[in-house]
mmCIF file of C-alpha atoms in Angstrom:
data_model
loop_
_atom_site.group_PDB
_atom_site.id
_atom_site.type_symbol
_atom_site.label_atom_id
_atom_site.label_comp_id
_atom_site.label_asym_id
_atom_site.label_seq_id
_atom_site.Cartn_x
_atom_site.Cartn_y
_atom_site.Cartn_z
ATOM 1 C CA MET M 1 9.109 -16.970 31.171
ATOM 2 C CA GLN M 2 5.887 -15.696 29.692
ATOM 3 C CA ALA M 3 5.045 -12.088 29.072
ATOM 4 C CA THR M 4 1.461 -11.462 30.038
ATOM 5 C CA ASN M 5 1.412 -7.797 29.089
ATOM 6 C CA ASP M 6 1.700 -6.717 25.466
ATOM 7 C CA PRO M 7 4.389 -3.983 25.287
ATOM 8 C CA ARG M 8 2.850 -2.448 22.164
ATOM 9 C CA ARG M 9 0.629 0.563 22.572
ATOM 10 C CA PRO M 10 -2.235 0.615 20.057
ATOM 11 C CA ASP M 11 -3.141 4.193 20.957
ATOM 12 C CA ARG M 12 0.318 5.329 19.734
ATOM 13 C CA ILE M 13 -0.048 3.893 16.207
ATOM 14 C CA VAL M 14 -0.159 6.591 13.535
ATOM 15 C CA ARG M 15 -1.038 5.556 9.997
ATOM 16 C CA TYR M 16 1.202 6.986 7.247
ATOM 17 C CA VAL M 17 -0.444 9.421 4.852
ATOM 18 C CA SER M 18 1.603 10.758 1.960
ATOM 19 C CA PRO M 19 2.121 14.523 1.846
ATOM 20 C CA GLN M 20 0.710 14.602 -1.696
ATOM 21 C CA ALA M 21 -2.564 13.120 -0.437
ATOM 22 C CA ILE M 22 -2.751 15.790 2.262
ATOM 23 C CA LEU M 23 -2.236 18.533 -0.314
ATOM 24 C CA ASN M 24 -4.869 17.039 -2.601
ATOM 25 C CA ALA M 25 -7.334 16.859 0.271
ATOM 26 C CA GLN M 26 -6.736 20.525 1.126
ATOM 27 C CA ASN M 27 -6.904 21.765 -2.469
ATOM 28 C CA ASP M 28 -9.911 20.145 -4.103
ATOM 29 C CA GLU M 29 -9.574 22.264 -7.246
ATOM 30 C CA LYS M 30 -6.111 20.833 -7.977
ATOM 31 C CA LYS M 31 -7.300 17.230 -7.785
ATOM 32 C CA ASP M 32 -7.591 16.916 -11.572
ATOM 33 C CA ALA M 33 -4.132 18.342 -12.306
ATOM 34 C CA PRO M 34 -1.719 15.702 -13.593
ATOM 35 C CA ASN M 35 1.361 15.404 -11.408
ATOM 36 C CA ASP M 36 3.047 12.644 -13.390
ATOM 37 C CA ASP M 37 6.720 12.606 -14.191
ATOM 38 C CA LEU M 38 7.100 12.569 -17.975
ATOM 39 C CA THR M 39 10.739 11.426 -18.002
ATOM 40 C CA PRO M 40 9.896 7.817 -18.992
ATOM 41 C CA ASP M 41 7.772 9.015 -21.889
ATOM 42 C CA TYR M 42 10.443 11.391 -23.173
ATOM 43 C CA MET M 43 13.125 8.744 -22.884
ATOM 44 C CA ASN M 44 10.886 6.251 -24.641
ATOM 45 C CA VAL M 45 10.420 8.598 -27.601
ATOM 46 C CA LEU M 46 14.123 9.435 -27.691
ATOM 47 C CA GLY M 47 14.975 5.751 -27.621
ATOM 48 C CA MET M 48 12.725 5.091 -30.593
ATOM 49 C CA ILE M 49 14.170 8.012 -32.554
ATOM 50 C CA PHE M 50 17.744 6.921 -31.911
ATOM 51 C CA SER M 51 16.830 3.318 -32.747
ATOM 52 C CA MET M 52 15.443 4.371 -36.106
ATOM 53 C CA CYS M 53 18.544 6.471 -36.798
ATOM 54 C CA ALA M 54 20.746 3.497 -35.941
ATOM 55 C CA LEU M 55 18.760 1.136 -38.136
ATOM 56 C CA MET M 56 18.393 3.399 -41.156
ATOM 57 C CA MET M 57 21.678 5.303 -41.120
ATOM 58 C CA ARG M 58 23.872 2.538 -39.661
ATOM 59 C CA ILE M 59 25.170 4.756 -36.868
ATOM 60 C CA LYS M 60 26.337 2.559 -34.021
ATOM 61 C CA TRP M 61 26.444 5.189 -31.315
ATOM 62 C CA CYS M 62 22.765 5.996 -31.981
ATOM 63 C CA GLY M 63 21.955 2.385 -31.178
ATOM 64 C CA TRP M 64 23.836 2.564 -27.896
ATOM 65 C CA VAL M 65 22.149 5.852 -26.982
ATOM 66 C CA ALA M 66 18.806 4.189 -27.765
ATOM 67 C CA VAL M 67 19.635 1.344 -25.367
ATOM 68 C CA TYR M 68 20.591 3.881 -22.708
ATOM 69 C CA CYS M 69 17.353 5.851 -23.176
ATOM 70 C CA SER M 70 15.301 2.660 -23.081
ATOM 71 C CA CYS M 71 16.953 1.582 -19.828
ATOM 72 C CA ILE M 72 16.192 4.967 -18.264
ATOM 73 C CA SER M 73 12.601 4.759 -19.479
ATOM 74 C CA PHE M 74 12.212 1.241 -18.085
ATOM 75 C CA ALA M 75 13.771 2.184 -14.747
ATOM 76 C CA ASN M 76 11.588 5.259 -14.232
ATOM 77 C CA THR M 77 8.208 3.769 -15.112
ATOM 78 C CA LYS M 78 5.498 3.272 -12.573
ATOM 79 C CA TYR M 79 3.882 -0.080 -11.941
ATOM 80 C CA ASN M 80 0.627 0.815 -13.664
ATOM 81 C CA ASP M 81 2.182 2.230 -16.867
ATOM 82 C CA ASP M 82 1.875 0.506 -20.224
ATOM 83 C CA THR M 83 4.682 -2.033 -20.277
ATOM 84 C CA LYS M 84 4.095 -3.111 -23.886
ATOM 85 C CA GLN M 85 5.203 0.266 -25.220
ATOM 86 C CA ILE M 86 8.321 0.339 -23.063
ATOM 87 C CA MET M 87 9.324 -3.226 -23.835
ATOM 88 C CA SER M 88 8.818 -2.701 -27.563
ATOM 89 C CA SER M 89 11.060 0.359 -27.392
ATOM 90 C CA PHE M 90 13.640 -1.640 -25.453
ATOM 91 C CA MET M 91 13.560 -4.488 -27.984
ATOM 92 C CA LEU M 92 13.774 -2.011 -30.871
ATOM 93 C CA SER M 93 16.893 -0.455 -29.381
ATOM 94 C CA ILE M 94 18.489 -3.859 -28.788
ATOM 95 C CA SER M 95 17.719 -4.882 -32.359
ATOM 96 C CA ALA M 96 19.205 -1.602 -33.628
ATOM 97 C CA VAL M 97 22.496 -2.370 -31.869
ATOM 98 C CA VAL M 98 22.515 -5.969 -33.081
ATOM 99 C CA MET M 99 21.695 -5.022 -36.675
ATOM 100 C CA SER M 100 24.267 -2.238 -36.785
ATOM 101 C CA TYR M 101 26.978 -4.650 -35.654
ATOM 102 C CA LEU M 102 25.795 -7.378 -38.036
ATOM 103 C CA GLN M 103 26.050 -4.977 -40.975
ATOM 104 C CA ASN M 104 29.505 -3.748 -39.995
ATOM 105 C CA PRO M 105 31.328 -5.789 -37.324
ATOM 106 C CA MET M 106 34.209 -3.305 -37.031
ATOM 107 C CA PRO M 107 34.560 -1.577 -33.640
ATOM 108 C CA MET M 108 32.649 1.629 -33.173
ATOM 109 C CA THR M 109 34.517 4.878 -33.813
ATOM 110 C CA LEU M 110 33.278 7.972 -32.106
ATOM 111 C CA PRO M 111 32.446 10.934 -34.360
ATOM 112 C CA PHE M 112 34.694 13.358 -32.447
ATOM 113 C CA SER M 113 37.736 11.055 -32.362
ATOM 114 C CA THR M 114 38.677 11.390 -36.045
#
């Protein structure tokens, strides 16, 4: 049982073009405008700030917030972004949590629970 005719129709193939590329082609003056999402950068900076607070002030919840911000920053990055900066922020936040628990191994108490 051989099929001699190819059921695919090459004249019906439509190549995908992203809507953003169509808009950029229509509006040549907006081609230079940055349309990047800055969430990874903001979370990266917040992670570093909270890491420093956790390391210097020995606040455990700042270390955990730094880990959370670093995870968000890592998850929202694009493939071509600078991974060294993000990984250094991630390692700084992990080290802040580890150092805060090495200095005081007692369980963390939340500031609003006292």
